[in-house]
Coordinates of N, CA and C and ligand atoms in Angstrom, one line a residue:
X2 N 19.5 42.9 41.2 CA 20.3 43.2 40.0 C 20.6 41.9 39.3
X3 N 20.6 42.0 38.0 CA 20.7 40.4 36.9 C 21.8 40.9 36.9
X4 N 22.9 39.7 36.1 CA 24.0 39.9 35.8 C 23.9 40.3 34.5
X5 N 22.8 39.9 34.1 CA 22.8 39.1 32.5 C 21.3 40.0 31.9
X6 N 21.3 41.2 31.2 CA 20.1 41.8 30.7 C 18.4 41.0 30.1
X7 N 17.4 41.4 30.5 CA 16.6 40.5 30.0 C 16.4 40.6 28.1
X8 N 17.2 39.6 27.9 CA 16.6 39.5 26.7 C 15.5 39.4 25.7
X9 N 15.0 40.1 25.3 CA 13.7 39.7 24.3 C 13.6 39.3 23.2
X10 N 13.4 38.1 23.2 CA 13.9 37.7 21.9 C 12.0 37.9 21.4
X11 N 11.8 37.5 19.6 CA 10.3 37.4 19.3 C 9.4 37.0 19.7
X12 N 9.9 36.3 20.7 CA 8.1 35.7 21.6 C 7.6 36.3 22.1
X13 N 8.5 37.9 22.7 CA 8.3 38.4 23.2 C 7.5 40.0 22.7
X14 N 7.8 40.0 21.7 CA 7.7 40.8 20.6 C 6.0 40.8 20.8
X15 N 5.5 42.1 21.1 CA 3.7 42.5 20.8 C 3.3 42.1 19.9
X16 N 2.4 41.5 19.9 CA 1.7 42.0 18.4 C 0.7 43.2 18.0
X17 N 0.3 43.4 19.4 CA -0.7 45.0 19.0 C 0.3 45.9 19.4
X18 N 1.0 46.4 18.5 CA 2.2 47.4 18.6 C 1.8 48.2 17.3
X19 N 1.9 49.6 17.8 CA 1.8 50.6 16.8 C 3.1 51.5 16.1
X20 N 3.6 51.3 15.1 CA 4.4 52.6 14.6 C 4.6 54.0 15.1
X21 N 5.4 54.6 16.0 CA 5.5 55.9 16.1 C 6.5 56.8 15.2
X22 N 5.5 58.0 14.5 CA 6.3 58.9 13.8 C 7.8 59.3 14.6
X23 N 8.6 59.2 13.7 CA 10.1 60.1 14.2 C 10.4 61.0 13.9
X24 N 11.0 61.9 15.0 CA 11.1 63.3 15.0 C 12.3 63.0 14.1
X25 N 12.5 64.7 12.5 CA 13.9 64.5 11.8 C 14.8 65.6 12.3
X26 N 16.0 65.4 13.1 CA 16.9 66.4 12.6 C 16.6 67.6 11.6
X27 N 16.2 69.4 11.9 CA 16.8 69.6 13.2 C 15.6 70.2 14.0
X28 N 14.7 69.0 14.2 CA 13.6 69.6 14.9 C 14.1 69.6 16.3
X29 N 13.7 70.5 17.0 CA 13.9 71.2 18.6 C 13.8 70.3 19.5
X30 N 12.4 69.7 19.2 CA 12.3 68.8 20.3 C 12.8 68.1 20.2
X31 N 14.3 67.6 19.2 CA 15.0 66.7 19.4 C 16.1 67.0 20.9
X32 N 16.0 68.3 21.3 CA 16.9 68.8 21.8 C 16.8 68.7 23.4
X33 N 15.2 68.4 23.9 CA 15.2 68.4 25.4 C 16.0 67.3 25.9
X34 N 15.8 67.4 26.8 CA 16.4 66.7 27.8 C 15.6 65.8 28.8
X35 N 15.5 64.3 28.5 CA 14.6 63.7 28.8 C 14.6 63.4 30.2
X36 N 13.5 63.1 31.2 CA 13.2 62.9 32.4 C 13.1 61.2 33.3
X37 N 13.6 61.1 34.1 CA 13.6 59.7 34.1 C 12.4 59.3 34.1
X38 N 12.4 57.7 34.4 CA 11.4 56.9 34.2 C 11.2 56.4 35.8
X39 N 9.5 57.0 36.2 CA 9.2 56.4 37.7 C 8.5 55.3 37.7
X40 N 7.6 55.5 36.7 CA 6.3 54.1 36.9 C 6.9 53.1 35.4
X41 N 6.7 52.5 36.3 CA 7.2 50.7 35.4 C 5.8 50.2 35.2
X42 N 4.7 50.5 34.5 CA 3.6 49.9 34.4 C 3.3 49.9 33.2
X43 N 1.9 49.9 32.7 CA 1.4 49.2 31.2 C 2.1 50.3 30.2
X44 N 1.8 51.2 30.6 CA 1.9 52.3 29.7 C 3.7 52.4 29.0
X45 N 4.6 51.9 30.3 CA 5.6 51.9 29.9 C 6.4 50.3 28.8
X46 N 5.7 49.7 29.0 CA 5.7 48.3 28.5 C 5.6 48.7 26.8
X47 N 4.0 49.5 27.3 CA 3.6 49.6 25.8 C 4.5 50.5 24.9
X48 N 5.0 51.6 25.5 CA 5.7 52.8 24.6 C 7.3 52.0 24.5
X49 N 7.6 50.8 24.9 CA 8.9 50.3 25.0 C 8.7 49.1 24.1
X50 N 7.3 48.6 23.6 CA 7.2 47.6 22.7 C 7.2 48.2 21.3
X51 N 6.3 49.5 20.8 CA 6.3 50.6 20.0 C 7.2 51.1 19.6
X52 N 8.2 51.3 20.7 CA 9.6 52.2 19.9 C 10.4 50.4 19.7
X53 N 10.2 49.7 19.7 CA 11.2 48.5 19.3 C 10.6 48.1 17.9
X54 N 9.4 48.3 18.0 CA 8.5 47.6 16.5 C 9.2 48.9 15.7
X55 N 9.0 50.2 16.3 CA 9.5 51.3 14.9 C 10.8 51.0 14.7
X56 N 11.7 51.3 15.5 CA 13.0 50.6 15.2 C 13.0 49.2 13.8
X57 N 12.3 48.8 14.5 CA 12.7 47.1 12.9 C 11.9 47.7 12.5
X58 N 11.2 48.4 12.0 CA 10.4 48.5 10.6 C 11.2 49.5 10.2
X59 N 11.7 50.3 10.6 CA 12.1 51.6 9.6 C 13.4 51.7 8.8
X60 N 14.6 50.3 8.8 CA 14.9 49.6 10.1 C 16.0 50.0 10.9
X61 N 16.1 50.3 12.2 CA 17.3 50.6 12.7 C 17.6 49.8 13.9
X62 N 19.1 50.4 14.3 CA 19.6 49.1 15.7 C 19.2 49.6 16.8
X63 N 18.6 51.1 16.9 CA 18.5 51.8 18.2 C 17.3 52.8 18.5
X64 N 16.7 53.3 19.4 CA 16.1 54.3 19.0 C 15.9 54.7 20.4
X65 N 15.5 55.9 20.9 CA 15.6 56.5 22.0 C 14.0 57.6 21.9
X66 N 13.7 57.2 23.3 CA 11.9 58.2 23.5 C 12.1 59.1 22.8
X67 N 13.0 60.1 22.9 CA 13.4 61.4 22.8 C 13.1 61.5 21.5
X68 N 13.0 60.6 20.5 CA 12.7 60.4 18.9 C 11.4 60.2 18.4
X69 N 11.1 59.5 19.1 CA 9.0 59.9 19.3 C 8.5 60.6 20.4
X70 N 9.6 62.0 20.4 CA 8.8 62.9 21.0 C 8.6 62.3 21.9
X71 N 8.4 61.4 23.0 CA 8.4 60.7 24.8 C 9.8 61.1 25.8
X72 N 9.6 62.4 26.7 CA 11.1 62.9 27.2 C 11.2 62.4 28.3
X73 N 11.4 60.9 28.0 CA 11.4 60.1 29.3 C 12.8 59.4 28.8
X74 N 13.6 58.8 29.8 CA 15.0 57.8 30.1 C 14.9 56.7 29.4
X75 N 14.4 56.5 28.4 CA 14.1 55.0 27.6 C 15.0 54.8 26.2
X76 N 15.3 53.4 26.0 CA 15.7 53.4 25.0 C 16.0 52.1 24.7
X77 N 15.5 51.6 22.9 CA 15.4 50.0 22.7 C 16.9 50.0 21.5
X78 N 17.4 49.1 21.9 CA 18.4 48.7 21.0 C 18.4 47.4 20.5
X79 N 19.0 46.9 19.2 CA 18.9 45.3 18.4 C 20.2 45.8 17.7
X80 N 21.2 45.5 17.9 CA 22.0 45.2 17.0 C 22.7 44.1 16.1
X81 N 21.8 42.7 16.3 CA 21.8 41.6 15.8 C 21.8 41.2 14.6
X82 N 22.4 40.8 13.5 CA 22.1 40.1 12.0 C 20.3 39.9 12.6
X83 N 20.5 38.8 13.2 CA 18.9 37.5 13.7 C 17.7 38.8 14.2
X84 N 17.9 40.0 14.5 CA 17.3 41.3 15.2 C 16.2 40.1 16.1
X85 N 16.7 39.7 17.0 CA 16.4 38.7 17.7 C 16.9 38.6 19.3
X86 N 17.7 39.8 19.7 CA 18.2 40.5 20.9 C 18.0 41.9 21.0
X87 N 16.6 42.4 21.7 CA 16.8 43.5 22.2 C 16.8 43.8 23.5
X88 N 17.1 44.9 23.6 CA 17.3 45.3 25.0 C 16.8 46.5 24.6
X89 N 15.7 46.4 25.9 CA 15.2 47.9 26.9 C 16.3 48.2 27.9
X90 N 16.4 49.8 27.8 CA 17.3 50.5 28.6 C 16.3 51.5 29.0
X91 N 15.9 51.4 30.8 CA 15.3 52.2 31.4 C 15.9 53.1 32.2
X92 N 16.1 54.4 32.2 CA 16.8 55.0 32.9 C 18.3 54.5 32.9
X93 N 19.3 54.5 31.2 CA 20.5 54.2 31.6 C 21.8 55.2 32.1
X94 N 22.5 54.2 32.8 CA 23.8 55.1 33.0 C 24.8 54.6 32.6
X95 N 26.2 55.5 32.7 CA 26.9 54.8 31.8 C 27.9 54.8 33.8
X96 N 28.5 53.6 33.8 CA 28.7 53.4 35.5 C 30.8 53.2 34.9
X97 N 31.0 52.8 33.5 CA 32.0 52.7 33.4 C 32.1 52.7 31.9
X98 N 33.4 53.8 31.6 CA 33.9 53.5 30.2 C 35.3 53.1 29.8
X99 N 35.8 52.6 28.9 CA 37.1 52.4 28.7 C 38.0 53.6 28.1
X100 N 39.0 53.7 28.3 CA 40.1 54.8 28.1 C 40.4 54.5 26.1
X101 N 40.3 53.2 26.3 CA 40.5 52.8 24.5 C 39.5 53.2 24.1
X102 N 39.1 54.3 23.0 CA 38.4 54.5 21.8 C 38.0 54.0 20.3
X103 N 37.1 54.2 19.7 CA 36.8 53.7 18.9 C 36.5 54.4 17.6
X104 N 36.6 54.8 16.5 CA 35.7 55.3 15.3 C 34.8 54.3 14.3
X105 N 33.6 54.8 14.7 CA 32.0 54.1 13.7 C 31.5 55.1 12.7
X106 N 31.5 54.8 12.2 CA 30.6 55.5 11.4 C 28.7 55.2 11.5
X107 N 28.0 56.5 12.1 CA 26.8 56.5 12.5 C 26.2 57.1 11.9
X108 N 25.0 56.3 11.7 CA 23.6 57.0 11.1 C 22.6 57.1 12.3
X109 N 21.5 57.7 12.1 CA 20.5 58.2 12.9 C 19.1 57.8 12.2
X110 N 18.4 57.3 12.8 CA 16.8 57.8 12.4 C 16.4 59.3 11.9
X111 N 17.0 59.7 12.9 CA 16.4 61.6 12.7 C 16.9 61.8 12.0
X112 N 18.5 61.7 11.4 CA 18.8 62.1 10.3 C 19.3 61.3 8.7
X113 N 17.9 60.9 8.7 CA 18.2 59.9 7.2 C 19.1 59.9 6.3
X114 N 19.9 59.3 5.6 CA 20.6 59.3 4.8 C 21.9 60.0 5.2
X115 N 22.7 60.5 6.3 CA 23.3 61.0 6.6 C 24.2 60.2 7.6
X116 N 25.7 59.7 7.1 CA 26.7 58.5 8.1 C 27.7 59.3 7.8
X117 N 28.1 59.6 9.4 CA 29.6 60.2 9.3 C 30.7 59.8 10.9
X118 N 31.9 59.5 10.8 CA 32.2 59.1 11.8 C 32.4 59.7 13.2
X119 N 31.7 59.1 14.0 CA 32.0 59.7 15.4 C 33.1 58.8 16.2
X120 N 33.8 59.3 17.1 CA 34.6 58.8 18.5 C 34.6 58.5 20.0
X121 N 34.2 57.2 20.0 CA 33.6 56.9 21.5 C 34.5 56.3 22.0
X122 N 34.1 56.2 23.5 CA 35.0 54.9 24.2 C 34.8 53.1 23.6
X123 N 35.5 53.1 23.1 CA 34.9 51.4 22.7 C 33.9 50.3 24.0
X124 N 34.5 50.5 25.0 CA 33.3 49.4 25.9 C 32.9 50.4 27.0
X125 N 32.1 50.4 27.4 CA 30.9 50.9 28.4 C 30.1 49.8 29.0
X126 N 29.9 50.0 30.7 CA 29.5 49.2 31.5 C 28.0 50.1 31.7
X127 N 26.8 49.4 31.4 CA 26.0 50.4 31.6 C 24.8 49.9 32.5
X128 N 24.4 50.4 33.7 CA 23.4 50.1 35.1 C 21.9 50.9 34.1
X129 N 21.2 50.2 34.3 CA 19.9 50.5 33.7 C 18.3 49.8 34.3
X130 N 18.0 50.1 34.1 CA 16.3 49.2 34.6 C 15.6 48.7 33.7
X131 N 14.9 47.3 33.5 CA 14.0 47.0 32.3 C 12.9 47.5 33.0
X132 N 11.8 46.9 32.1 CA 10.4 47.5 32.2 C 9.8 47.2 33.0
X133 N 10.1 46.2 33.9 CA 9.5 45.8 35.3 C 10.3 46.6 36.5
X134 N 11.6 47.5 36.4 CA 11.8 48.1 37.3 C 13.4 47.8 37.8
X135 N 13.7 46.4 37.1 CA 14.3 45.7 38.1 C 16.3 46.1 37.0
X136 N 16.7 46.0 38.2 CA 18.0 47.1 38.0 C 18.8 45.9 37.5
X137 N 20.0 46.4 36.0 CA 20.5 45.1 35.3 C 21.9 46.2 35.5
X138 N 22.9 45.8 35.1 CA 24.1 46.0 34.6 C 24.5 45.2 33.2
X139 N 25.4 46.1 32.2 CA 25.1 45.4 30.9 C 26.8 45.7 30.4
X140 N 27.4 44.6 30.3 CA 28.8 45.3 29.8 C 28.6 45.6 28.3
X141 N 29.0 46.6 27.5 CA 29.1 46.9 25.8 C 30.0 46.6 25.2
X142 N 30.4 46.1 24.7 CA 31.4 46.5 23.0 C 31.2 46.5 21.7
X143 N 31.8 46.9 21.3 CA 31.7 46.6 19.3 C 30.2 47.6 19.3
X144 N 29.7 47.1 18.2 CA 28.8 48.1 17.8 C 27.2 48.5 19.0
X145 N 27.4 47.6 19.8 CA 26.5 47.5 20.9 C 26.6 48.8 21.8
X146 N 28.1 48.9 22.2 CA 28.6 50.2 22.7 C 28.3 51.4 22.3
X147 N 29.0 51.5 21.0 CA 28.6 52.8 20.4 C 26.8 52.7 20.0
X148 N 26.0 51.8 19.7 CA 24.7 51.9 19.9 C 24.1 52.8 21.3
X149 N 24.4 52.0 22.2 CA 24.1 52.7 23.6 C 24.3 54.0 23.9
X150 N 26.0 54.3 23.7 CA 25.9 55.7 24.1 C 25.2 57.1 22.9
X151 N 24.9 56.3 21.9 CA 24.4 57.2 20.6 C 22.6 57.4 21.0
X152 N 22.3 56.5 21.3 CA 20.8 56.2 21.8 C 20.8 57.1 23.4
X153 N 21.5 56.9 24.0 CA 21.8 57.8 25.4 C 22.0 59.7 25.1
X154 N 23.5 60.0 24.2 CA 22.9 61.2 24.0 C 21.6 61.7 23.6
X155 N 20.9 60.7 23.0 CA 19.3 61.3 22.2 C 19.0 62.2 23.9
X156 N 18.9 61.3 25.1 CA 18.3 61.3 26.0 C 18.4 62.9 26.9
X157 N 19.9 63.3 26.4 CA 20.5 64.6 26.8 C 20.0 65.6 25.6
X158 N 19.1 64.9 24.4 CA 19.2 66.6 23.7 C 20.2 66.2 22.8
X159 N 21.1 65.1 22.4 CA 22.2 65.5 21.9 C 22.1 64.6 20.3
X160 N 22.5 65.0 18.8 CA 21.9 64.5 18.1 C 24.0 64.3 17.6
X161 N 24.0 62.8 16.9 CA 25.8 62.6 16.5 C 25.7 63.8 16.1
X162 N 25.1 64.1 15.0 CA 26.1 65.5 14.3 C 26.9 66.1 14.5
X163 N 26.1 66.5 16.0 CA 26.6 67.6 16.8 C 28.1 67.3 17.3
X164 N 28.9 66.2 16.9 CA 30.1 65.9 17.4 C 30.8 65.9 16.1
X165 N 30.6 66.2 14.8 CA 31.0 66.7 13.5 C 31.2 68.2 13.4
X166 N 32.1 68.5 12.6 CA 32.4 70.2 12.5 C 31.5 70.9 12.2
X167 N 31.3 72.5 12.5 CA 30.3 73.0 12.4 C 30.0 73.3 11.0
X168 N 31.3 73.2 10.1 CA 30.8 73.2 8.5 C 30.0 71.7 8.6
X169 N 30.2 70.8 8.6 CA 30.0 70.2 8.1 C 28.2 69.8 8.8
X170 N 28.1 70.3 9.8 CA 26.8 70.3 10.3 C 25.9 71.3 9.6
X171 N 26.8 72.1 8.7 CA 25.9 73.2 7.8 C 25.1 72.1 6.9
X172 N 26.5 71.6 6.3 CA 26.3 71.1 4.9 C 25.0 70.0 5.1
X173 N 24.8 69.6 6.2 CA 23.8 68.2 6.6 C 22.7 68.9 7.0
X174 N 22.7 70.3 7.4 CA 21.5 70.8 7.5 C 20.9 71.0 5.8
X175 N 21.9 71.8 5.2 CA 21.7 72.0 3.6 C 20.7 71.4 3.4
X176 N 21.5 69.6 3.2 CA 21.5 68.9 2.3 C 19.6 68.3 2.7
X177 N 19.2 68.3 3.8 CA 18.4 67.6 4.5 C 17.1 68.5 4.0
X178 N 17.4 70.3 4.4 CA 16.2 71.1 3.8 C 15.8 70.6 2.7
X179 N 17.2 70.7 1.5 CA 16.7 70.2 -0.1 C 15.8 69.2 -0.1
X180 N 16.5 67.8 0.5 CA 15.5 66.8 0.2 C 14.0 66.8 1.0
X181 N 13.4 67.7 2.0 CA 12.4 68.1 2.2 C 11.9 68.2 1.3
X182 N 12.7 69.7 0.8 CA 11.9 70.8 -0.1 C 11.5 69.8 -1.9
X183 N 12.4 68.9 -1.8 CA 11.9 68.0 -3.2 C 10.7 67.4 -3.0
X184 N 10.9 66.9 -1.8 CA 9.7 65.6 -1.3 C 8.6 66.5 -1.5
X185 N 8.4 68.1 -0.7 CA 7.7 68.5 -0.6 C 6.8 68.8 -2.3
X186 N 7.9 68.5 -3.0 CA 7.1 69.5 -4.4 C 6.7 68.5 -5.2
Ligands
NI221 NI1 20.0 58.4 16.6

C-alpha cells in the first residue's frame, strides 16, 4: 500500500491514445452498475490512458468507465490548473468521510451544459488500486473530493442530477431533448 497515489504527470501520458465517445444523459446505460476490475494488464492500461486523453480533450476533471460505456470500477481524475496530476482510481472505495459537508456546483460530461449544486461530504479517504494492481489510499478535499465521489456514483448508475429535484430533473431532461432535436435539424 503507497501512502502517496501514483502520480502521472505527461511523461506519462500515451501518445497512441484514442478518443472514446461519451455516453449523454439520459442514456440507460448510464445507469448499470459497474463490475470490479480483476486483471491489471494491457488492456486495462490502455482503457485508463483513453479515458484520461477524453477527459483533457473534451475538457473535463473526471471521468468514470461507466461513460464510455466500460462497466468496470475505473476512473481518471485531473483536477489541476497545470492538468498535470492525474490519478487512476481502480476499484475505488470510499474507507472514510467527513461529517462536514460541502456545496459545488457540478457539471458532467454526460450532461453538457448543465451545472447545478450538489451536497457532499467535503473530505473523503479513498482505498483504491492503480493499474498495476497495487492498493493506494488517497486523502480528498476541495474539489478533488467532490471530483471522486461524482466520478464514483457514475460507477453505481448514479448521474448528479439525480440528487436535484425531480422538477428540476424534468426541466434538464427538457432542455437537453431540444438541444438534440436542434443539433439534429
Ligand atoms: Ni459525470
Amino acid at each position: 500500500m503507497h501512502a502517496e497515489p501514483p502520480a502521472y504527470g505527461p511523461a506519462r501520458r500515451e501518445s497512441n491514445v484514442a478518443l472514446l465517445p461519451i455516453l449523454e444523459y439520459p442514456d440507460p446505460r448510464l445507469k448499470k452498475v459497474a463490475q470490479p476490475v480483476t486483471r491489471f494488464d494491457e488492456r486495462l492500461r490502455k482503457l485508463a490512458a483513453d479515458m484520461a486523453e477524453t477527459m483533457y480533450a473534451a475538457p473535463g476533471v473526471g471521468l468514470a468507465a461507466t461513460q464510455v460505456d466500460v462497466h468496470e470500477r475505473l476512473i481518471v481524475v485531473d483536477v489541476s490548473e497545470t492538468k498535470d496530476q492525474l490519478y487512476v482510481f481502480a476499484n475505488p472505495e470510499i474507507v472514510w468521510a467527513s461529517e462536514e459537508t460541502v456545496v459545488c456546483e457540478e457539471g458532467c460530461l454526460s450532461v453538457p451544459g448543465i451545472y447545478d449544486e450538489v451536497r457532499r461530504p467535503a473530505k473523503v479517504r479513498v482505498r483504491a488500486q492503480d493499474v498495476q494492481g497495487e492498493t493506494f489510499d488517497l486523502d480528498c478535499e476541495g474539489l478533488l473530493a467532490v471530483c471522486v465521489q461524482h466520478e464514483m456514483d457514475h460507477l453505481l448508475g448514479k448521474v448528479f442530477v439525480e440528487y436535484l429535484s425531480p422538477l428540476k430533473q424534468d426541466r434538464i431532461r427538457t432542455k437537453l431533448k431540444k438541444r438534440k432535436a436542434r443539433e439534429a435539424a
